[in-house]
């Protein structure tokens, strides 16, 4: 046990709020206190962060491996027996069916070190191409659209501190008041400074209530909405022709696509009146700087990549990308959603955001790993496709940091696929709804018990520090991979490539990422501790020469846009940290790269340095309402629960605030159904039926119902959702599917499933 205050970060969402932890006298619990030196949250925490220590000492915490007995029950076992069973289960499948019959499924909450090691473990130890992670469900459409437009994807290409100083923010399908409450102050300060906030959401959320203008389009129509806005921008002569000419490509085709989307046509598709479209254009175009930020709303669609691309088009047409206080960004969701997708647990990627299909990237990473590049498998299936193949092409699965029985679309089918596996091993801290189906469950350490790095939504790499000693009986995920590599290596001593010390793993990650788009090679644990985080890319070879890096992500200028407050941002490296790298005259210390808070200010990371417009057109959701299923279901989160609820549903205070699922519906819909507040209603889609109490409110469109997705059992929202995939990002359409509502017999108790 340690007896000092440990500055660290919250285990939950992508804001990665700073907090201080002090061990309690019992040595197992920790107390949370404000950490005001971390600039992102300046001490503020939401209820999830404040209560996060409860999971450390929860009575349902796993402290012994569990193995499936002959009688079918999960029973305690030694680590030796459990690890031997996992090695035997995965090894037997590999021997009988080939390496690709073994799957690996990771999570967006894993630290960079774990995500890196898991990708390496899959490809080097198991030799399988079948690895992906639940971050695919979180932001992959924004990643695909950002990569397509800018040549590089980083959630926000600027620090959050830029938001209050821009002129207008359009927040599309994002509800930070519930998903990351401490971030709301950036939008409050924006309005206090005279800027305006526009929120696009089918529901009048707590965030929408604070907006200057709230648009409530039908779910799945925000692509058309963005096209209608671009149409008006062109028609009103508000494009920035010089910027388009000098810094972009593909405008003519995109312009033509937008001009086919007349405002009145867009009003019919979206339900947003033309005067509101005109007002958005005025508010967005009049200030000298503006931003568009997206989240899961536009991204979790079967056309999510195109939808995000359409919103990026607005920024490009008006010269609002790659300029001070302007740009497009994605508010990433999961704690390490950003870093988790950069270091190799994604089906098509190698560390450093390298492509698995790139021979140069394969050679570089293979050299770091000490293997033949030809031995590295190619890209595998995306997350839902991998889960859908369980029990058929994929016979055994190693799952780490994920609970797909609750969080995957078409969850009943996914659960059935998981049950059909020959062998399932799960690493987790509690017996989640997925872990309970496993043949072996390995109890692992969690955030305050281990050290590791995460990368927040700004691209700021952070150090989470160990604050307390883990309980007897648990091991870290890194130790699990080390032990399994020893058992599955066939005498090749593969465990040497899987250190259990996170800093040692990070040192290797630095080398593997060097020269890649997400270059971490100039970042060290020491720097992270001293500087409160470092923004990638941060190469090891010191600051670039004047004029940019070649890819140009760190330099500012290029465009002469006189945004409010822009002058103080002429140093793109200025953001948040302590400035420990600066010499007395303010220049970066020789030979040390300061990191890159702001991207694209001289040029974009495409080959020609130009941003690419996306010539997209409206198309309908994969499943339109019809006579049988006349209503649209959209899903999302509530403030007191997090993702599949595996952790937060173990916290009494959070359960008291959000005890169970509900169906939010408009009074007109409730009246037609005969539903009363708090009484159970059934929601039925082509994939199944869920039952939850009605929550009747005028804050939602009459043609739409909303369910949060944190719960299992009868109220599981993902029983209903549609796994229709975006063709580029392979992201499922969580945000819109056709359902019907059915009355449930009176007096029946409403489900709640903490
Ligand atoms: Fe901050 Fe997110 Fe943790 Fe809440 S859950 S304290 S917003 S990091």
XYZ file of C-alpha atoms and ligand atoms in Angstrom:
762
model
C 0.000 0.000 0.000
C 1.156 3.537 -0.681
C 0.394 6.371 1.662
C 0.796 9.366 -0.604
C -1.580 11.221 -2.853
C -1.368 9.885 -6.394
C -2.353 12.152 -9.285
C -4.059 10.044 -11.935
C -7.069 9.836 -14.263
C -10.636 8.526 -14.230
C -11.165 4.993 -15.561
C -14.215 5.842 -17.641
C -14.805 8.201 -20.560
C -12.582 9.860 -23.160
C -12.286 13.103 -21.235
C -9.930 11.219 -18.895
C -10.479 13.691 -16.067
C -7.591 14.207 -13.703
C -8.136 13.194 -10.076
C -6.077 12.610 -6.962
C -6.287 9.301 -5.131
C -5.408 8.785 -1.481
C -5.371 5.273 -0.041
C -7.877 4.803 2.783
C -6.675 3.309 6.077
C -7.759 -0.192 5.037
C -5.232 -0.091 2.226
C -7.687 -1.352 -0.365
C -10.007 1.572 -0.931
C -8.993 4.995 -2.186
C -10.506 8.403 -1.714
C -10.957 10.702 -4.686
C -10.124 14.384 -4.426
C -9.886 17.317 -6.814
C -6.877 17.596 -9.064
C -6.970 21.159 -10.281
C -3.635 21.096 -12.107
C -5.026 18.977 -14.938
C -6.354 21.503 -17.447
C -9.036 19.390 -19.118
C -11.376 19.148 -16.124
C -9.708 21.525 -13.627
C -10.822 19.379 -10.710
C -14.413 18.804 -11.811
C -15.665 15.206 -11.927
C -18.985 13.621 -12.746
C -20.648 11.099 -10.438
C -19.053 8.178 -12.244
C -15.550 9.463 -11.670
C -16.271 10.444 -8.084
C -17.564 6.971 -7.253
C -15.097 4.965 -9.366
C -13.220 3.637 -6.293
C -16.334 1.685 -5.286
C -15.581 -0.849 -8.018
C -12.109 -1.464 -6.574
C -13.519 -2.833 -3.343
C -16.855 -4.087 -4.627
C -18.141 -7.263 -3.004
C -18.622 -8.726 -6.495
C -15.012 -8.094 -7.471
C -13.363 -11.229 -8.850
C -10.283 -12.264 -6.901
C -9.853 -15.836 -8.060
C -9.762 -17.406 -11.524
C -12.907 -19.332 -12.372
C -13.093 -22.423 -14.572
C -16.101 -24.277 -15.909
C -16.550 -27.518 -13.993
C -17.781 -30.790 -15.450
C -21.114 -30.026 -13.848
C -21.293 -26.793 -15.815
C -20.694 -24.294 -13.006
C -17.917 -21.720 -12.822
C -15.756 -22.701 -9.843
C -12.615 -21.143 -8.319
C -9.307 -22.482 -9.573
C -5.616 -21.714 -9.248
C -3.960 -19.378 -11.718
C -1.849 -22.295 -12.907
C -4.895 -24.380 -13.744
C -6.786 -21.479 -15.310
C -3.905 -20.377 -17.538
C -3.265 -23.969 -18.587
C -6.935 -24.300 -19.556
C -6.824 -21.104 -21.633
C -3.650 -22.173 -23.411
C -5.107 -25.604 -24.021
C -8.427 -24.226 -25.285
C -6.930 -21.671 -27.689
C -4.111 -24.025 -28.715
C -6.439 -26.904 -29.512
C -8.583 -24.738 -31.773
C -5.485 -23.445 -33.545
C -4.210 -26.991 -34.080
C -7.533 -28.358 -35.292
C -8.908 -25.486 -37.369
C -6.008 -23.127 -38.036
C -4.939 -19.855 -36.465
C -7.847 -17.829 -37.869
C -10.281 -20.013 -35.946
C -9.040 -18.251 -32.797
C -10.502 -14.799 -32.229
C -9.399 -11.953 -29.978
C -11.737 -9.160 -28.874
C -10.407 -6.118 -27.040
C -11.811 -2.921 -25.606
C -11.596 0.845 -25.904
C -10.930 1.056 -22.182
C -7.661 -0.866 -22.327
C -4.521 1.191 -21.806
C -2.230 1.820 -24.760
C 0.165 -0.784 -23.388
C -2.551 -3.430 -23.195
C -4.001 -2.600 -26.610
C -0.513 -2.750 -28.126
C 0.306 -6.054 -26.424
C -3.041 -7.575 -27.368
C -2.515 -6.794 -31.069
C 0.974 -8.252 -30.893
C -0.269 -11.281 -28.946
C -2.918 -12.037 -31.579
C -0.550 -11.718 -34.517
C 2.681 -13.113 -33.083
C 1.596 -15.709 -30.491
C -1.720 -16.880 -31.935
C -0.951 -15.982 -35.558
C -4.559 -14.972 -36.114
C -5.921 -12.147 -38.218
C -9.186 -12.253 -36.245
C -8.795 -9.395 -33.796
C -10.959 -6.335 -33.328
C -12.430 -4.406 -30.412
C -15.519 -2.658 -29.124
C -14.101 0.749 -30.086
C -15.364 -0.182 -33.561
C -18.818 0.500 -32.109
C -17.749 3.852 -30.734
C -16.154 6.202 -33.251
C -14.888 4.323 -36.278
C -17.038 6.288 -38.745
C -15.506 9.555 -37.552
C -12.071 7.967 -37.822
C -12.791 6.844 -41.388
C -14.232 10.200 -42.430
C -11.418 12.148 -40.761
C -8.795 9.980 -42.402
C -10.489 10.369 -45.772
C -10.756 14.164 -45.516
C -7.552 15.107 -43.720
C -5.238 12.112 -44.246
C -5.068 11.620 -40.474
C -7.614 10.888 -37.783
C -7.300 12.310 -34.309
C -10.520 12.872 -32.311
C -9.993 16.591 -31.848
C -7.278 18.255 -33.933
C -7.131 21.000 -31.303
C -7.328 21.129 -27.501
C -10.686 21.590 -25.789
C -9.460 24.967 -24.553
C -9.965 26.348 -28.092
C -13.727 25.828 -27.934
C -14.623 28.862 -25.770
C -12.711 31.142 -28.118
C -14.314 30.187 -31.403
C -17.397 31.922 -32.775
C -19.868 29.077 -33.217
C -19.972 25.340 -32.494
C -22.367 22.914 -34.156
C -22.605 19.892 -31.894
C -24.040 16.976 -33.857
C -25.462 13.944 -32.062
C -23.584 14.622 -28.867
C -24.861 15.070 -25.330
C -21.838 15.977 -23.194
C -24.111 17.141 -20.365
C -24.736 13.441 -19.736
C -21.759 11.685 -21.317
C -18.926 13.909 -20.036
C -20.390 16.637 -17.819
C -17.137 18.449 -16.906
C -16.672 19.254 -20.604
C -19.869 21.292 -20.628
C -18.036 24.274 -19.215
C -16.241 24.727 -22.538
C -19.588 25.293 -24.232
C -20.875 27.486 -21.403
C -17.743 29.619 -21.680
C -18.202 29.761 -25.457
C -21.605 31.373 -24.940
C -20.341 33.645 -22.166
C -17.701 34.874 -24.617
C -20.361 35.757 -27.184
C -20.138 32.604 -29.282
C -23.136 30.479 -30.157
C -23.924 26.800 -29.655
C -26.107 24.815 -32.052
C -27.135 21.300 -31.034
C -28.425 18.725 -33.521
C -30.218 15.884 -31.746
C -33.593 14.150 -32.139
C -34.053 14.675 -28.391
C -34.058 17.920 -26.443
C -31.252 16.724 -24.204
C -29.735 18.564 -21.271
C -27.093 19.788 -23.704
C -29.697 20.919 -26.219
C -31.449 22.894 -23.482
C -28.339 25.052 -23.184
C -28.016 25.708 -26.907
C -28.830 28.898 -28.759
C -30.528 26.751 -31.378
C -31.639 23.136 -31.214
C -32.443 21.191 -34.377
C -34.315 17.916 -33.918
C -34.036 15.911 -37.149
C -35.459 12.421 -37.573
C -32.810 9.860 -36.533
C -30.581 8.914 -39.444
C -31.229 12.029 -41.523
C -28.386 14.291 -40.458
C -26.526 13.533 -43.685
C -29.367 15.213 -45.544
C -29.334 18.021 -42.976
C -25.657 18.745 -43.624
C -26.253 18.659 -47.380
C -29.098 21.141 -47.043
C -26.886 23.476 -45.031
C -24.139 23.234 -47.647
C -26.705 23.994 -50.332
C -27.662 27.191 -48.526
C -24.030 28.136 -47.915
C -23.431 27.947 -51.652
C -26.702 29.653 -52.570
C -26.017 32.528 -50.177
C -22.468 32.988 -51.473
C -20.868 32.134 -48.130
C -18.171 29.779 -49.407
C -14.495 30.658 -48.989
C -13.376 30.318 -52.593
C -9.715 31.147 -51.968
C -9.469 28.507 -49.255
C -11.279 25.939 -51.395
C -8.886 26.653 -54.263
C -5.689 26.598 -52.193
C -6.332 23.940 -49.552
C -8.903 21.431 -50.808
C -9.743 19.057 -53.643
C -13.009 17.557 -54.897
C -15.154 20.655 -54.500
C -17.027 20.661 -57.795
C -18.456 17.174 -57.361
C -19.392 17.901 -53.750
C -20.961 21.212 -54.671
C -23.076 19.490 -57.324
C -24.244 16.855 -54.822
C -25.217 19.550 -52.327
C -27.099 21.591 -54.910
C -29.361 18.572 -55.509
C -30.516 18.864 -51.885
C -32.917 21.801 -51.879
C -33.801 23.154 -48.431
C -37.472 22.245 -48.879
C -36.488 18.692 -49.868
C -34.208 18.509 -46.821
C -37.032 19.767 -44.613
C -39.226 16.915 -45.860
C -36.499 14.349 -45.094
C -35.344 15.686 -41.742
C -38.345 17.509 -40.339
C -36.171 20.577 -39.708
C -37.901 23.731 -41.015
C -36.119 25.761 -43.700
C -35.949 28.928 -41.540
C -33.972 26.934 -38.955
C -31.576 25.771 -41.682
C -31.048 29.375 -42.723
C -30.453 30.396 -39.127
C -27.779 27.710 -38.705
C -26.002 28.947 -41.821
C -26.063 32.509 -40.537
C -24.795 31.561 -37.079
C -22.075 29.302 -38.467
C -20.822 31.578 -41.249
C -20.893 35.037 -39.682
C -18.117 34.614 -37.083
C -14.561 34.482 -38.278
C -14.028 31.036 -36.763
C -16.353 28.086 -36.149
C -16.269 24.377 -35.393
C -18.307 21.247 -36.048
C -18.089 18.498 -33.444
C -19.713 15.110 -33.908
C -20.279 12.150 -31.608
C -22.174 8.887 -31.779
C -25.329 10.367 -33.379
C -24.010 10.792 -36.920
C -21.342 8.112 -36.513
C -23.361 5.047 -35.435
C -25.181 4.758 -38.732
C -24.966 2.476 -41.730
C -23.843 5.624 -43.585
C -21.844 7.082 -40.693
C -18.682 7.747 -42.683
C -20.600 9.708 -45.318
C -22.613 11.535 -42.675
C -19.507 12.715 -40.858
C -17.978 13.545 -44.253
C -20.973 15.778 -45.010
C -20.390 17.726 -41.791
C -16.679 18.023 -42.572
C -17.694 19.426 -45.983
C -19.294 22.394 -44.182
C -15.970 23.195 -42.539
C -14.050 22.884 -45.790
C -16.464 24.931 -47.894
C -16.289 27.808 -45.419
C -12.551 27.623 -44.754
C -13.006 26.348 -41.222
C -10.500 23.527 -40.939
C -6.780 23.739 -40.320
C -7.083 27.315 -39.115
C -6.897 28.762 -35.601
C -10.023 28.176 -33.524
C -11.757 26.423 -36.431
C -12.118 22.833 -37.472
C -13.915 19.532 -37.312
C -13.527 17.194 -34.343
C -15.018 14.011 -32.927
C -15.861 13.747 -29.230
C -14.578 10.206 -28.678
C -16.520 8.120 -26.158
C -14.531 5.417 -24.416
C -11.724 6.088 -21.972
C -9.010 5.100 -24.397
C -11.113 5.082 -27.536
C -8.446 7.204 -29.216
C -5.290 5.343 -28.127
C -7.030 1.991 -28.360
C -7.436 2.446 -32.093
C -3.869 3.565 -32.714
C -1.781 0.648 -31.537
C -2.951 -2.508 -33.183
C -6.062 -4.075 -31.658
C -8.088 -2.939 -34.662
C -8.516 -5.547 -37.387
C -6.648 -3.594 -40.043
C -3.996 -1.718 -38.103
C -0.506 -1.967 -36.711
C 0.948 0.263 -33.948
C 1.382 3.949 -34.696
C -1.850 3.994 -36.724
C -0.061 2.090 -39.476
C -1.964 0.056 -42.019
C -1.607 -3.700 -41.857
C -1.657 -3.839 -45.647
C 1.315 -1.466 -46.046
C 4.499 -3.485 -46.722
C 6.721 -0.746 -45.250
C 4.638 -0.624 -42.073
C 4.693 -4.414 -41.772
C 8.473 -4.473 -42.161
C 8.976 -1.759 -39.538
C 6.738 -3.365 -36.917
C 8.007 -6.880 -37.676
C 11.537 -5.692 -37.017
C 10.524 -4.237 -33.638
C 8.757 -7.501 -32.827
C 11.647 -9.638 -34.084
C 9.541 -11.614 -36.543
C 9.407 -12.158 -40.307
C 7.060 -9.579 -41.914
C 5.542 -12.398 -43.958
C 4.477 -14.105 -40.743
C 2.130 -11.240 -39.862
C -1.477 -12.031 -40.828
C -3.491 -9.611 -42.952
C -6.589 -7.673 -41.892
C -9.351 -9.608 -40.154
C -13.060 -9.116 -39.595
C -14.560 -5.999 -38.012
C -16.094 -6.257 -34.523
C -19.661 -7.240 -35.388
C -18.561 -9.498 -38.224
C -16.137 -11.207 -35.850
C -18.855 -11.719 -33.242
C -21.230 -12.976 -35.936
C -18.643 -15.606 -36.976
C -18.289 -17.070 -33.474
C -19.121 -20.735 -33.334
C -18.670 -21.167 -37.086
C -15.441 -19.814 -38.601
C -14.148 -18.706 -35.201
C -14.257 -21.504 -32.641
C -12.427 -19.999 -29.650
C -12.238 -16.458 -28.311
C -10.011 -14.517 -25.921
C -11.914 -11.463 -24.703
C -10.369 -8.592 -22.776
C -12.110 -5.475 -21.446
C -15.423 -5.846 -23.220
C -18.986 -7.001 -22.541
C -20.562 -7.594 -25.974
C -23.572 -9.474 -24.569
C -24.818 -6.028 -23.543
C -22.986 -3.643 -25.865
C -23.123 -5.341 -29.287
C -25.970 -4.755 -31.740
C -28.491 -7.587 -32.205
C -27.294 -8.693 -28.797
C -29.440 -11.814 -28.437
C -27.879 -13.182 -31.619
C -24.392 -12.232 -30.420
C -25.081 -13.943 -27.097
C -26.204 -17.067 -28.933
C -23.025 -16.963 -31.073
C -20.872 -16.648 -27.925
C -22.668 -19.605 -26.341
C -21.863 -21.697 -29.421
C -18.084 -21.258 -29.067
C -15.901 -24.282 -28.371
C -13.946 -22.206 -25.878
C -14.231 -18.722 -24.348
C -11.724 -17.029 -22.027
C -12.573 -13.649 -20.485
C -10.328 -11.256 -18.554
C -12.419 -8.942 -16.380
C -12.773 -7.419 -12.930
C -16.351 -8.588 -12.342
C -18.493 -11.416 -13.639
C -20.048 -9.496 -16.520
C -22.903 -10.862 -18.627
C -20.269 -12.093 -21.104
C -17.840 -13.431 -18.499
C -20.569 -15.596 -17.015
C -20.637 -17.535 -20.311
C -16.886 -18.229 -20.292
C -15.024 -21.487 -19.850
C -12.332 -19.604 -17.960
C -12.536 -16.195 -16.280
C -9.278 -14.488 -15.315
C -9.600 -11.764 -12.644
C -7.466 -8.760 -13.530
C -6.280 -5.512 -12.033
C -8.055 -2.246 -12.741
C -7.149 1.413 -13.171
C -5.983 2.470 -9.686
C -4.103 -0.803 -9.193
C -1.894 -0.546 -12.272
C 0.078 1.978 -14.279
C -0.446 2.658 -17.963
C -1.107 5.342 -20.544
C -4.290 6.431 -22.250
C -4.916 8.983 -24.993
C -7.854 11.274 -24.442
C -10.238 12.739 -27.003
C -7.810 15.589 -27.728
C -4.957 13.219 -28.651
C -3.292 14.028 -25.338
C -1.331 11.012 -24.072
C -1.709 10.672 -20.286
C -0.182 8.643 -17.491
C -2.546 6.734 -15.234
C -0.639 5.777 -12.121
C -0.989 2.897 -9.728
C -2.275 4.207 -6.397
C -2.963 1.049 -4.396
C -1.870 -2.556 -4.214
C -4.202 -4.917 -6.073
C -6.108 -7.492 -4.057
C -4.649 -10.949 -3.573
C -5.511 -13.248 -6.413
C -5.659 -10.832 -9.355
C -3.060 -10.282 -12.057
C -2.680 -7.628 -14.728
C -3.706 -8.180 -18.353
C -0.019 -7.788 -19.244
C 0.857 -10.651 -16.885
C -1.879 -12.774 -18.454
C -0.459 -12.228 -21.944
C 3.066 -12.941 -20.689
C 1.973 -16.234 -19.149
C -0.096 -17.297 -22.137
C 2.751 -16.468 -24.533
C 4.976 -18.795 -22.521
C 2.402 -21.593 -22.742
C 1.432 -21.089 -26.390
C 4.900 -20.376 -27.770
C 5.866 -23.991 -28.369
C 9.256 -23.542 -26.701
C 10.083 -20.324 -28.603
C 10.243 -18.213 -25.404
C 7.670 -15.816 -26.829
C 6.951 -14.514 -23.333
C 10.105 -12.404 -23.601
C 8.238 -10.239 -26.077
C 5.477 -9.604 -23.530
C 6.923 -7.721 -20.563
C 4.744 -7.310 -17.503
C 6.134 -3.869 -16.667
C 3.926 -1.292 -18.465
C 6.782 1.163 -18.942
C 8.801 -1.530 -20.694
C 5.838 -2.163 -22.997
C 5.518 1.574 -23.638
C 9.193 1.803 -24.579
C 8.599 -0.843 -27.239
C 5.394 0.891 -28.349
C 7.426 4.071 -28.856
C 9.750 2.244 -31.239
C 6.889 0.518 -33.046
C 5.029 3.819 -33.540
C 8.123 5.792 -34.635
C 7.568 7.341 -38.037
C 3.916 6.320 -38.132
C 0.971 8.748 -38.239
C 0.433 8.378 -34.459
C 4.077 8.763 -33.556
C 4.671 8.384 -29.809
C 8.434 7.918 -30.035
C 9.224 11.244 -28.346
C 6.938 10.520 -25.385
C 8.246 8.953 -22.178
C 6.662 8.134 -18.838
C 8.868 10.820 -17.323
C 7.578 13.452 -19.713
C 3.983 12.404 -19.133
C 4.467 12.747 -15.401
C 6.123 16.149 -15.696
C 3.997 17.721 -18.416
C 0.445 16.573 -17.648
C 0.287 14.787 -20.967
C 1.791 15.180 -24.436
C -0.121 15.489 -27.711
C 0.769 13.124 -30.545
C 2.366 13.130 -33.064
C 5.506 13.550 -31.020
C 8.545 12.153 -32.837
C 11.742 11.420 -30.979
C 13.908 13.525 -33.207
C 13.139 16.959 -31.810
C 11.200 19.920 -33.179
C 10.804 20.245 -36.927
C 12.601 22.946 -38.849
C 10.711 26.192 -39.388
C 7.995 25.729 -41.967
C 6.487 22.490 -40.757
C 7.055 18.791 -40.406
C 6.453 17.712 -43.925
C 3.027 16.461 -43.007
C 2.593 19.883 -41.483
C 0.445 18.974 -38.517
C 2.094 21.207 -35.951
C 2.546 24.498 -37.668
C -0.011 27.279 -37.730
C -0.760 29.920 -40.280
C -1.629 29.188 -43.870
C -4.682 31.243 -44.563
C -4.359 34.418 -42.562
C -7.673 33.850 -40.818
C -8.046 36.557 -38.181
C -10.077 34.552 -35.701
C -10.996 35.935 -32.319
C -8.046 35.238 -30.038
C -6.085 33.588 -32.820
C -2.959 35.622 -32.279
C -2.259 33.921 -28.988
C -2.519 30.584 -30.724
C 0.229 31.273 -33.190
C 2.257 28.803 -31.219
C 0.534 25.520 -32.064
C 2.333 23.777 -29.240
C 0.736 25.940 -26.566
C -1.902 23.967 -24.700
C -2.701 22.860 -21.258
C 0.551 21.388 -20.015
C 3.083 22.859 -17.687
C 5.483 24.049 -20.349
C 8.338 22.107 -18.799
C 9.924 21.704 -22.193
C 10.355 25.392 -22.772
C 13.662 27.091 -22.246
C 13.824 30.436 -20.459
C 13.088 32.343 -23.664
C 10.039 30.188 -24.382
C 11.572 28.108 -27.178
C 11.334 24.331 -26.991
C 14.347 22.673 -25.425
C 16.798 21.580 -28.131
C 16.193 18.085 -29.405
C 12.859 17.632 -27.664
C 9.659 17.629 -29.678
C 6.948 19.522 -27.784
C 4.071 17.416 -29.087
C 1.322 18.636 -31.425
C -1.783 20.138 -29.820
C -3.040 21.566 -33.123
C -3.050 19.797 -36.468
C -3.246 20.838 -40.107
C -2.536 24.555 -39.810
C -0.118 24.680 -42.764
C -1.275 21.670 -44.684
C -3.326 18.546 -44.252
C -1.753 15.115 -43.867
C -2.798 13.961 -47.326
C -0.185 13.346 -49.999
C -0.788 16.695 -51.692
C -1.470 18.537 -48.431
C -5.045 19.310 -49.446
C -8.179 18.307 -47.577
C -10.571 16.187 -49.594
C -14.267 16.958 -49.899
C -16.637 13.980 -49.697
C -19.148 14.044 -52.568
C -21.939 12.344 -50.640
C -25.698 12.123 -51.109
C -28.570 11.392 -48.775
C -29.707 7.833 -48.339
C -32.219 6.358 -45.956
C -31.496 4.400 -42.789
C -31.033 0.683 -43.379
C -34.419 -0.039 -41.827
C -37.106 2.542 -42.542
C -40.314 2.498 -40.478
C -43.228 0.720 -42.145
C -46.727 -0.437 -41.204
C -45.410 -3.268 -39.047
C -42.620 -1.316 -37.360
C -43.756 2.326 -37.594
C -41.475 4.042 -35.058
C -37.722 4.731 -34.995
C -35.666 3.612 -32.010
C -32.513 5.493 -31.111
C -30.184 4.507 -28.267
C -27.689 6.287 -26.060
C -26.404 6.861 -22.558
C -27.457 8.388 -19.234
C -25.209 10.363 -16.941
C -25.003 7.858 -14.081
C -24.063 4.759 -16.085
C -21.202 3.977 -18.434
C -21.314 1.827 -21.590
C -22.392 -1.785 -20.830
C -22.593 -0.922 -17.130
C -20.206 -3.721 -16.135
C -18.545 -1.370 -13.650
C -21.100 1.358 -12.933
C -23.948 -1.074 -12.257
C -21.853 -2.232 -9.280
C -21.967 1.218 -7.638
C -24.918 1.833 -5.284
C -24.922 5.605 -5.696
C -25.064 5.307 -9.476
C -27.778 2.659 -9.346
C -29.834 4.894 -7.090
C -29.578 7.648 -9.703
C -30.147 5.375 -12.712
C -31.663 2.097 -11.507
C -32.704 0.571 -14.796
C -33.654 0.918 -18.437
C -36.546 3.007 -19.707
C -38.327 3.855 -22.920
C -38.540 7.563 -23.580
C -41.549 8.454 -25.728
C -43.649 11.465 -26.673
C -47.068 11.973 -25.010
C -48.858 11.545 -28.361
C -47.228 8.164 -28.882
C -47.952 7.194 -25.283
C -51.598 8.150 -25.684
C -51.972 6.056 -28.833
C -50.449 3.115 -26.983
C -52.304 3.724 -23.743
C -48.966 3.840 -21.914
C -48.656 5.578 -18.557
C -45.569 7.054 -16.936
C -43.549 4.330 -15.214
C -45.639 1.466 -16.590
C -43.804 -1.145 -18.681
C -43.944 -0.945 -22.463
C -42.606 -3.465 -24.930
C -40.426 -2.328 -27.825
C -40.270 -4.861 -30.649
C -37.905 -4.900 -33.640
C -37.160 -7.549 -36.242
C -34.451 -8.845 -33.895
C -36.286 -9.152 -30.626
C -38.328 -7.610 -27.850
C -37.341 -5.459 -24.874
C -39.520 -4.279 -21.999
C -38.883 -1.222 -19.855
C -40.885 1.449 -18.024
C -42.259 4.348 -20.034
C -40.764 7.779 -19.524
C -43.110 10.223 -21.203
C -41.704 13.557 -22.338
C -42.141 16.200 -24.989
C -38.333 16.307 -25.288
C -38.419 13.621 -27.971
C -39.939 13.572 -31.441
C -43.339 11.857 -31.666
C -42.005 9.452 -34.316
C -39.018 8.309 -32.227
C -38.375 6.419 -28.993
C -35.132 6.371 -27.022
C -33.616 3.662 -24.828
C -30.306 3.771 -22.933
C -28.168 0.702 -23.589
C -26.465 0.096 -20.220
C -28.553 -2.818 -19.010
C -28.867 -6.529 -19.667
C -31.913 -8.749 -19.395
C -35.404 -7.864 -20.498
C -34.614 -4.165 -20.843
C -31.536 -4.675 -23.016
C -31.783 -2.029 -25.745
C -29.297 -3.827 -27.964
C -31.659 -6.777 -28.301
C -33.405 -4.464 -30.753
C -30.621 -2.653 -32.595
C -29.704 -3.243 -36.209
C -26.227 -4.567 -37.104
C -26.374 -2.999 -40.581
C -22.777 -1.877 -41.147
C -21.294 1.247 -42.670
C -19.478 0.019 -45.790
C -16.253 1.855 -44.914
C -15.982 1.928 -41.118
C -17.959 -1.315 -40.526
C -19.742 0.495 -37.711
C -23.244 -0.780 -36.855
C -26.374 1.354 -37.027
C -27.099 1.700 -33.305
C -28.823 5.034 -33.801
C -31.828 4.124 -35.899
C -33.943 1.021 -36.385
C -37.634 0.407 -36.963
C -39.690 -0.792 -33.994
C -43.268 -1.063 -32.812
C -44.524 -0.478 -29.297
C -46.826 -2.875 -27.501
C -48.743 -2.450 -24.308
C -47.741 -4.748 -21.448
C -50.338 -6.118 -19.096
C -51.120 -3.710 -16.268
C -49.612 -4.333 -12.870
C -46.626 -6.190 -14.209
C -43.441 -5.057 -12.477
C -41.102 -2.920 -14.535
C -37.707 -4.503 -15.103
C -34.578 -3.111 -13.541
C -31.309 -4.958 -13.605
C -28.418 -3.429 -11.726
Fe -14.594 12.764 -16.273
Fe -15.674 11.020 -17.945
Fe -14.699 10.209 -15.611
Fe -16.922 11.608 -15.647
S -16.629 9.576 -16.541
S -15.190 11.942 -14.286
S -16.545 12.987 -17.357
S -13.542 11.087 -17.321
